[in-house]
CSV table of C-alpha atoms in Angstrom, one decimal:
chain,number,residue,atom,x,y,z
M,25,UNK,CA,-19.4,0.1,-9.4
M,26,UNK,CA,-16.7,-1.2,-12.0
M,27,UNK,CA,-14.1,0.9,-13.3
M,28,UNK,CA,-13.7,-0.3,-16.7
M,29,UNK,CA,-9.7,0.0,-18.0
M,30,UNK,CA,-8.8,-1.7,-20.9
M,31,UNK,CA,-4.7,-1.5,-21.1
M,32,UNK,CA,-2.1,0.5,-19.4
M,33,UNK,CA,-2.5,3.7,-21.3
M,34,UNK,CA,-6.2,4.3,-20.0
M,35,UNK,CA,-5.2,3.6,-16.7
M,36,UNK,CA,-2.2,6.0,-16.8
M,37,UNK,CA,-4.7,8.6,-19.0
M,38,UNK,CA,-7.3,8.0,-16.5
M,39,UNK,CA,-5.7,8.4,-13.0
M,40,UNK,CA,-2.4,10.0,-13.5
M,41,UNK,CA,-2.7,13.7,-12.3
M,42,UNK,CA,-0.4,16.5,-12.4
M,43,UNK,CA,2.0,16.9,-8.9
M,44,UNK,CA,2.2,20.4,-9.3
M,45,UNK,CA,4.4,20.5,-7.1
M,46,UNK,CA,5.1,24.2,-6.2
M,47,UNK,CA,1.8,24.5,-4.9
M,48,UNK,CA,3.2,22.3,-1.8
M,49,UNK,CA,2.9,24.7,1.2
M,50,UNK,CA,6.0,25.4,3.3
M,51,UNK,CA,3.6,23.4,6.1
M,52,UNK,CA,3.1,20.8,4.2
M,53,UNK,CA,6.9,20.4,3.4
M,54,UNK,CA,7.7,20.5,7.4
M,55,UNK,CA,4.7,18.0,7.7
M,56,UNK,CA,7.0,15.5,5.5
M,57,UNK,CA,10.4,16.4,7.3
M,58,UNK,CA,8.4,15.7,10.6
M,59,UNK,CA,7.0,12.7,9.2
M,60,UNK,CA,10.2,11.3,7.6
M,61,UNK,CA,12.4,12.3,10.9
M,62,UNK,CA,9.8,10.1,13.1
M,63,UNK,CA,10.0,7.5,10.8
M,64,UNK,CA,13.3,7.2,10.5
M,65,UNK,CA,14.1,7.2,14.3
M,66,UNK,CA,11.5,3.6,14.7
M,67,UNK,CA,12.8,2.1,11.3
M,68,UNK,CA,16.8,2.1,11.6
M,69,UNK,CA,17.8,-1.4,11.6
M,70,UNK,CA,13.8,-2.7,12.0
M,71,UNK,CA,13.7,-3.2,7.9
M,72,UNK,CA,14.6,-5.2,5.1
M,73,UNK,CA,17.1,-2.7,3.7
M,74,UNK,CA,19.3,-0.3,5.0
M,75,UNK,CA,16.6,2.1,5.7
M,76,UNK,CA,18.5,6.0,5.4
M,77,UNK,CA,20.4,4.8,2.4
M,78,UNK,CA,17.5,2.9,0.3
M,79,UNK,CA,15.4,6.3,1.5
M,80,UNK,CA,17.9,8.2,-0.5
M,81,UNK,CA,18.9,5.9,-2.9
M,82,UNK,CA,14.8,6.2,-4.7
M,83,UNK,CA,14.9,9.9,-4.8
M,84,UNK,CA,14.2,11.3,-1.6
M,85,UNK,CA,15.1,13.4,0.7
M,86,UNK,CA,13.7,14.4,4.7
M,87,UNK,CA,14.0,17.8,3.9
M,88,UNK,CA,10.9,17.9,1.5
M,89,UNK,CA,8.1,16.6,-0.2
M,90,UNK,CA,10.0,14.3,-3.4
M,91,UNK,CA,9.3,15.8,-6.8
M,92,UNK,CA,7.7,13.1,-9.6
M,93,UNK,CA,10.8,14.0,-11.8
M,94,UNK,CA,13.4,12.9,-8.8
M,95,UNK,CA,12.0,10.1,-8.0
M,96,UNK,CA,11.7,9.1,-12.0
M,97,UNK,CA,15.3,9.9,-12.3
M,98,UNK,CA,15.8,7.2,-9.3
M,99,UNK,CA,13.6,4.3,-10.1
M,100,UNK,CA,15.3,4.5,-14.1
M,101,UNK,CA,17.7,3.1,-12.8
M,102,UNK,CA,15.7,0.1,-12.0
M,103,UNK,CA,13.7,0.1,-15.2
M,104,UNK,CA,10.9,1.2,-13.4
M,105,UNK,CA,8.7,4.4,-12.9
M,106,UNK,CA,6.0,6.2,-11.8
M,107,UNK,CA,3.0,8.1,-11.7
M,108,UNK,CA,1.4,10.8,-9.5
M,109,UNK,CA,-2.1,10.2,-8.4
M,110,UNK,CA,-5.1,11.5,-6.5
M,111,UNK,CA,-5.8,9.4,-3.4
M,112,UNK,CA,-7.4,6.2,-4.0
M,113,UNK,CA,-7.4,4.3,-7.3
M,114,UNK,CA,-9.4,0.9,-7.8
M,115,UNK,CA,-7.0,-2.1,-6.7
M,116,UNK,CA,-7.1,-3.6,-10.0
M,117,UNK,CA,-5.7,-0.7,-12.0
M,118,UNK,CA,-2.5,-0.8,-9.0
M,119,UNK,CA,-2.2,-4.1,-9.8
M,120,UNK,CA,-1.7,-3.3,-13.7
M,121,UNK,CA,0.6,-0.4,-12.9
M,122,UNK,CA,2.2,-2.5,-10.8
M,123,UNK,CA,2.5,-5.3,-13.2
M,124,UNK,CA,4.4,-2.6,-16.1
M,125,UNK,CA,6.4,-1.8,-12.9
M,126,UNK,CA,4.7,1.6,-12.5
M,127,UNK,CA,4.4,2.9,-8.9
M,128,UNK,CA,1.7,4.7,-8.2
M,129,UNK,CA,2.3,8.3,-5.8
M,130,UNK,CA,-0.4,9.6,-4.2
M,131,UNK,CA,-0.2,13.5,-4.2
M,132,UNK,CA,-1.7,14.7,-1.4
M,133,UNK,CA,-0.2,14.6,2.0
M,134,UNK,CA,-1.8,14.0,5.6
M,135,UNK,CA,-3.1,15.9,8.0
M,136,UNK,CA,-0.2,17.5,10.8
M,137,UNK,CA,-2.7,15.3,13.5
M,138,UNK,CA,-2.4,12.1,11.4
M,139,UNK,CA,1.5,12.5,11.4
M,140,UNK,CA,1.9,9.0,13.2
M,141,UNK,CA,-1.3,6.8,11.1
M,142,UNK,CA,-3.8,8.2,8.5
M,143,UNK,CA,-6.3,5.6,6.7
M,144,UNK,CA,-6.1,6.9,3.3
M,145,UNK,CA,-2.5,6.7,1.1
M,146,UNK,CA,-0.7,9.7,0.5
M,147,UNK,CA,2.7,10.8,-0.5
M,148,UNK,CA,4.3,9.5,2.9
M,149,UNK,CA,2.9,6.2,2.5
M,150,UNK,CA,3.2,6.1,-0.9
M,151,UNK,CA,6.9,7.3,-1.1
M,152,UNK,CA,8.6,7.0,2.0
M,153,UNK,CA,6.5,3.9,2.3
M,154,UNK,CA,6.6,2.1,-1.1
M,155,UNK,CA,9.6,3.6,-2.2
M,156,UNK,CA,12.5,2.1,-0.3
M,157,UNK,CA,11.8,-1.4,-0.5
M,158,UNK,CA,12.0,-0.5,-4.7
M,159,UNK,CA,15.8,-0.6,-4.0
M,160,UNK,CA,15.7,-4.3,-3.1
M,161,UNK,CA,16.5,-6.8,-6.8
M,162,UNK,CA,14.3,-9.1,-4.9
M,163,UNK,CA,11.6,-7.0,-3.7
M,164,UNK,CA,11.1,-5.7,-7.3
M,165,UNK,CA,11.1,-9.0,-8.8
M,166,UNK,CA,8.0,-10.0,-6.5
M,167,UNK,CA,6.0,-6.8,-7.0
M,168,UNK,CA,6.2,-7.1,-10.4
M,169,UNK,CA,5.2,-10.7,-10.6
M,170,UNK,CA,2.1,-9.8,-8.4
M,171,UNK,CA,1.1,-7.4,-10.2
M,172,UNK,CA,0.9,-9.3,-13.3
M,173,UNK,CA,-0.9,-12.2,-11.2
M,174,UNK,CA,-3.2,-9.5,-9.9
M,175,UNK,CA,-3.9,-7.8,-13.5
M,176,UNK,CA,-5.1,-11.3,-14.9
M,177,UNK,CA,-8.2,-11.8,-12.2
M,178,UNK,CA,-11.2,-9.8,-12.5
M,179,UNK,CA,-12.9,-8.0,-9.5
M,180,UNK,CA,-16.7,-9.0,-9.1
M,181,UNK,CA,-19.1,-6.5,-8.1
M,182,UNK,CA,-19.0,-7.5,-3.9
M,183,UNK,CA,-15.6,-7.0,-4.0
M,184,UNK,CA,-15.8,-3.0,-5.6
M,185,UNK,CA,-18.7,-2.8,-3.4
M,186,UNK,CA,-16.3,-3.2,-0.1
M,187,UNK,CA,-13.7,-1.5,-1.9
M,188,UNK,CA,-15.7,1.8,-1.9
M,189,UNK,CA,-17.4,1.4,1.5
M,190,UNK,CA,-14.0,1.3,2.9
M,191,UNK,CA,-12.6,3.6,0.8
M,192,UNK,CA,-15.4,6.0,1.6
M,193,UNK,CA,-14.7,5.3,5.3
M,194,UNK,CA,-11.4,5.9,5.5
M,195,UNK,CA,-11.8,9.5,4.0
M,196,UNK,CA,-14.3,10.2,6.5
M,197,UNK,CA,-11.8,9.7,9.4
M,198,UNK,CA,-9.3,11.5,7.3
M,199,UNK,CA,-11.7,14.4,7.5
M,200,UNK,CA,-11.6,14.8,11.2
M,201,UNK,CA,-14.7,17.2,10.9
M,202,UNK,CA,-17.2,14.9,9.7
M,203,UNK,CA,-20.5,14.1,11.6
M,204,UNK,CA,-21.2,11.2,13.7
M,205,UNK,CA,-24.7,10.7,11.7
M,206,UNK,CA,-21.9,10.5,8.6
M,207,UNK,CA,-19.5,8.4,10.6
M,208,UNK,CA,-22.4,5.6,11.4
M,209,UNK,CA,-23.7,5.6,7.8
M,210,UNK,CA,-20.1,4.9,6.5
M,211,UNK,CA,-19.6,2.6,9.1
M,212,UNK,CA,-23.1,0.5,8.4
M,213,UNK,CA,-21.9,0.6,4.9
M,214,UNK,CA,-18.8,-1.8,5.6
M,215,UNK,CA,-20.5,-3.7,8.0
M,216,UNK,CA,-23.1,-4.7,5.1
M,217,UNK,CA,-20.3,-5.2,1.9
M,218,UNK,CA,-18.3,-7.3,4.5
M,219,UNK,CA,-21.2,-9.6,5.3
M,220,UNK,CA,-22.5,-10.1,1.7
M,221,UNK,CA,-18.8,-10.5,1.2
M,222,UNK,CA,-18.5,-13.6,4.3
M,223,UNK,CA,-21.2,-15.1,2.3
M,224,UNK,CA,-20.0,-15.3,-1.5
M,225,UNK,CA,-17.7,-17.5,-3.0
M,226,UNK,CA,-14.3,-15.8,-2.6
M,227,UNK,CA,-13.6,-14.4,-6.2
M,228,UNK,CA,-9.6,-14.7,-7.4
M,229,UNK,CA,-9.3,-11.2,-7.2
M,230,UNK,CA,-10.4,-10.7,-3.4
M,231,UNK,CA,-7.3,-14.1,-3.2
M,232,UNK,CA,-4.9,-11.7,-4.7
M,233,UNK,CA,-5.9,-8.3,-2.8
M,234,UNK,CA,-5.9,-10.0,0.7
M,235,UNK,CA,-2.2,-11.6,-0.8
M,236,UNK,CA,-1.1,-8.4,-1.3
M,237,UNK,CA,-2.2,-6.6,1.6
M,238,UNK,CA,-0.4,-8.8,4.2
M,239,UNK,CA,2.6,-8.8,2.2
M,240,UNK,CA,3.2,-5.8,0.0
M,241,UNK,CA,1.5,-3.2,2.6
M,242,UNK,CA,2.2,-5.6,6.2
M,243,UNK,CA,4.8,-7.8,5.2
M,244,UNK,CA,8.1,-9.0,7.5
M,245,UNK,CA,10.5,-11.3,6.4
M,246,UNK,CA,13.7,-13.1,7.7
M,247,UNK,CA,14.5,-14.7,11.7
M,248,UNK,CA,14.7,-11.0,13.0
M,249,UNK,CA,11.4,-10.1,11.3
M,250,UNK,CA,12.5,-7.5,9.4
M,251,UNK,CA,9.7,-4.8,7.6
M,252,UNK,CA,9.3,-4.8,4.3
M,253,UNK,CA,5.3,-4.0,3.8
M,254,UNK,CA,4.6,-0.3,3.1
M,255,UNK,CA,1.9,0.4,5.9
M,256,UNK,CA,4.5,-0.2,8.0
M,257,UNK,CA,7.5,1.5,6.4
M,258,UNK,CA,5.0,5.2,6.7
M,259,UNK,CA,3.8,4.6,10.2
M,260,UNK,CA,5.7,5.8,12.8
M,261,UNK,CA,2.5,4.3,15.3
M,262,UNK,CA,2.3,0.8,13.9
M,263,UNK,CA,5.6,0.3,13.2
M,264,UNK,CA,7.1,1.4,16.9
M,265,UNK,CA,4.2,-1.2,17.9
M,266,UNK,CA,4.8,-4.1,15.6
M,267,UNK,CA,6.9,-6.3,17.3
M,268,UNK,CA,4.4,-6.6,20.3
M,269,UNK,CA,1.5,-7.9,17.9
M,270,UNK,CA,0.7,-11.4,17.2
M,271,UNK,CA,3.3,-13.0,14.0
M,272,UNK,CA,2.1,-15.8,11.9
M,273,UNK,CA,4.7,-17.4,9.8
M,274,UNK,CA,3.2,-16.3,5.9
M,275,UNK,CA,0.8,-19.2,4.0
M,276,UNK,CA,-2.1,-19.3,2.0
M,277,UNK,CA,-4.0,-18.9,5.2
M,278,UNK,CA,-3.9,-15.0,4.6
M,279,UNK,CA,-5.9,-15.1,1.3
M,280,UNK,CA,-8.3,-16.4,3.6
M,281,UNK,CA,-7.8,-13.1,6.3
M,282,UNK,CA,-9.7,-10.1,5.6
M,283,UNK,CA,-8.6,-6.9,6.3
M,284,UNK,CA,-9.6,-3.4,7.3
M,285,UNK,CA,-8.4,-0.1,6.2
M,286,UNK,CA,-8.8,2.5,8.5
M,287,UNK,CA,-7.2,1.0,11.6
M,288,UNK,CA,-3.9,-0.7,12.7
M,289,UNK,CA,-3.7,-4.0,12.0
M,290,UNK,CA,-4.0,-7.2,14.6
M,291,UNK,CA,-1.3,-9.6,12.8
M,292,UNK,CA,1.9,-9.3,10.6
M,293,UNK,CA,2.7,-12.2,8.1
M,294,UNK,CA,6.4,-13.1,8.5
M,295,UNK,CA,8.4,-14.5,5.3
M,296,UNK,CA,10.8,-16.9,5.6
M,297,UNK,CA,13.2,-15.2,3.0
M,298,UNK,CA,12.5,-13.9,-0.4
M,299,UNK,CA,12.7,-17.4,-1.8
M,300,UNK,CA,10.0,-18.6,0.5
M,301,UNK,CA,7.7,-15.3,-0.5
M,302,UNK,CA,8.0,-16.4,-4.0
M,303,UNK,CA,7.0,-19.7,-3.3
M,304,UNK,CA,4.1,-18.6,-1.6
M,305,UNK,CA,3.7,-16.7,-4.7
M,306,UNK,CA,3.5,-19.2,-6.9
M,307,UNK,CA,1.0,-20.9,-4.4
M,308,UNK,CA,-1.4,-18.0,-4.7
M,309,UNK,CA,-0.7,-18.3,-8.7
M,310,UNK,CA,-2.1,-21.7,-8.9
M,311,UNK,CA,-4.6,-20.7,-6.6
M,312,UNK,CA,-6.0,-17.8,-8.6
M,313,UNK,CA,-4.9,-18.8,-12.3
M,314,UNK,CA,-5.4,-22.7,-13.0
């Protein structure tokens, strides 16, 4: 199913949501303080910034959860903002946000048992993840560019098809309590969008998400391999374990990778330098757009 958006103001109208952010338990603040401590303690001198002071510079805090309005305050300073949403929103209305420098926050925050990896984004990966790497001229520089790439293709109907199988998968393991009947359906469901997918004529959009993934969420750069990719940046479990998985110097050969959600990944990408991601950039530019 296709979410139709037309321009930046449905998107925002559509799947911005309210933080509310008093209605954060006291749990749910120590669940970020845990979460934060951990990750700080596997992250020092593993990223592509200075990790505490980035962390802080953006509008957070391990103490507790970071309010929409702090983080606001932070990113200004940037010229760029952001948004609070509910879990999941379709990759190309990221991709727009992201292109009008708009960061999406998820609001909810994992499960106490999913301190170390949860499937679905929420405000540790979307925060403590995202965040930090917004302090970077660089960094922003890409993400914005990407975005835009990413906001011109146009996602088929295979490609929203796998999108909500995993989506829907992800939120089952997330659950903890759900059946196995559940579990096997969800599962099934992948296994059948990712096959039709195999088959099909790769669509621009699918170019751009797979792009994305191993760069924006998986992402190292530099000779010491330095993090930069969100999925790593909020979890603590991948990211004590990265250096022991396989490394492939970045190409085009990971628009032609797939990827899973709900699991930790096999490979990392590894950027030369910034200059080399934004040539790869402008490979997957002509790749998608001429």
């Amino acid at each position: 199913m296709l979410i139709e958006v037309h321009d930046l103001q449905e998107a925002i109208e559509k799947f911005s949501v309210e933080q509310k952010y008093s209605e954060y338990t006291s749990e749910e603040h120590e669940t970020w303080r845990l979460a934060t401590t951990a990750l700080e303690n596997v992250l020092v001198g593993n990223t592509a910034v200075d990790y505490c002071e980035s962390f802080t510079h953006t509008g957070m805090s391990k103490q507790m959860i970071p309010s929409l309005e702090r983080v606001q305050s932070a990113l200004g300073q940037f010229d760029w903002s952001a948004i609070v949403v509910d879990g999941f929103i379709p990759p190309d209305v990221f991709m727009l946000l992201q292109a009008h420098s708009i960061l999406p926050i998820s609001k909810p925050i994992r499960a106490r048992s999913q301190l170390g990896y949860t499937p679905i984004p929420d405000i540790i990966h979307e925060a403590a993840g995202h965040l930090p790497m917004l302090d970077d001229a660089n960094y922003r520089v890409f993400l914005q560019r990407l975005g835009e790439i990413g906001a011109a293709t146009q996602l088929d109907e295979l490609d929203m098809q796998l999108y909500h199988a995993q989506k829907h998968l992800a939120e089952l393991i997330a659950e903890e309590t759900t059946s196995q009947i559940l579990m096997d359906e969800a599962e099934s469901a992948v296994a059948e969008a990712k096959e039709l997918v195999r088959d099909s004529t790769v669509s621009p959009a699918r170019l751009v998400a797979r792009f994305h993934w191993w760069t924006v969420e998986y992402g190292l750069i530099g000779p010491e391999h330095k993090i930069f990719g969100a999925g790593l940046l909020s979890s603590v479990a991948e990211a004590s374990k990265y250096r022991q998985a396989k490394h492939e110097r970045l190409s085009r050969a990971c628009c032609e990778r797939g990827f899973e959600i709900d699991h930790i990944q096999p490979i990392y990408y590894v950027a030369d330098s910034w200059d080399h991601l934004m040539q790869e950039l402008d490979v997957l530019e002509s790749m998608v757009l001429h």
